Amino acid sequence: MDHKQKRIINALIATKVNGWSNITKSGKTSAVIWYNAEGESVHRMGRYTPTDDLNQAMEAAEDLGSVKLTFIPGEKHQAIVEPYQKIGADQLGTGEGDTAALAICHAILASAGIMIDQHQTVDELLAKDVVSKDGKLYYTCLRCNRPLRSRKSQMIGYGPTCLEKERHELDLIDLLHEQQLVQQASNINFMDELNRKEAI
């Protein structure tokens, strides 16, 4: 297996299995570090190589489920990953490779239902520039008009306090709407009951 394919497999395990990305806490993108969902750095991309590092491969596989590895002399290594149901991967993954680490990586991707040949480069798995859906950055808050300093706030359009207020207001609007629907339903039932009594 060539170096390019190994890099794609490493990136697939990092992004699709571990849930990492190249997006920092401030919303910027990195070309050298993997970050977890909270934006904290977890690994240098160049040093996260489960296709070559058996410990990293086992760690990723054990996060998915139980692992069984076999080797028959003269043949390739074979690995089976049986995922836990709670992870979301629900199929038995089997893989084989010239090394145990590579066999485990193939089994991990198989158990998660990830097709390697659908990806041509590592770049397509990386975020390029994280901005809002309409492609804009907001430099002032949409609610209070104060300057926004962090990249994350500029992408959202609200500072942390205003974002919390917006969410709270939306929750209140939803609650009021639900109460209005309940009130309308009870008014209709009351009128039906009243009309029925008049008819009697």
Coordinates of C-alpha atoms in Angstrom, one line a residue, residues 3-9 12 115-126:
H3 CA 2.0 6.3 1.4
K4 CA -0.9 8.4 -0.1
Q5 CA -3.4 5.7 0.7
K6 CA -2.1 5.3 4.2
R7 CA -2.5 9.0 4.8
I8 CA -6.1 8.9 3.6
I9 CA -6.8 5.9 6.0
L12 CA -10.5 8.8 7.8
M115 CA -15.4 3.2 2.0
I116 CA -11.8 4.1 1.4
D117 CA -12.0 4.4 -2.4
Q118 CA -14.6 7.2 -2.1
H119 CA -11.8 9.5 -1.0
Q120 CA -9.0 10.6 -3.3
T121 CA -7.0 13.0 -1.0
V122 CA -6.6 13.9 2.6
D123 CA -7.5 17.5 1.7
E124 CA -11.1 16.6 1.1
L125 CA -11.4 15.5 4.7
L126 CA -10.1 18.8 6.1

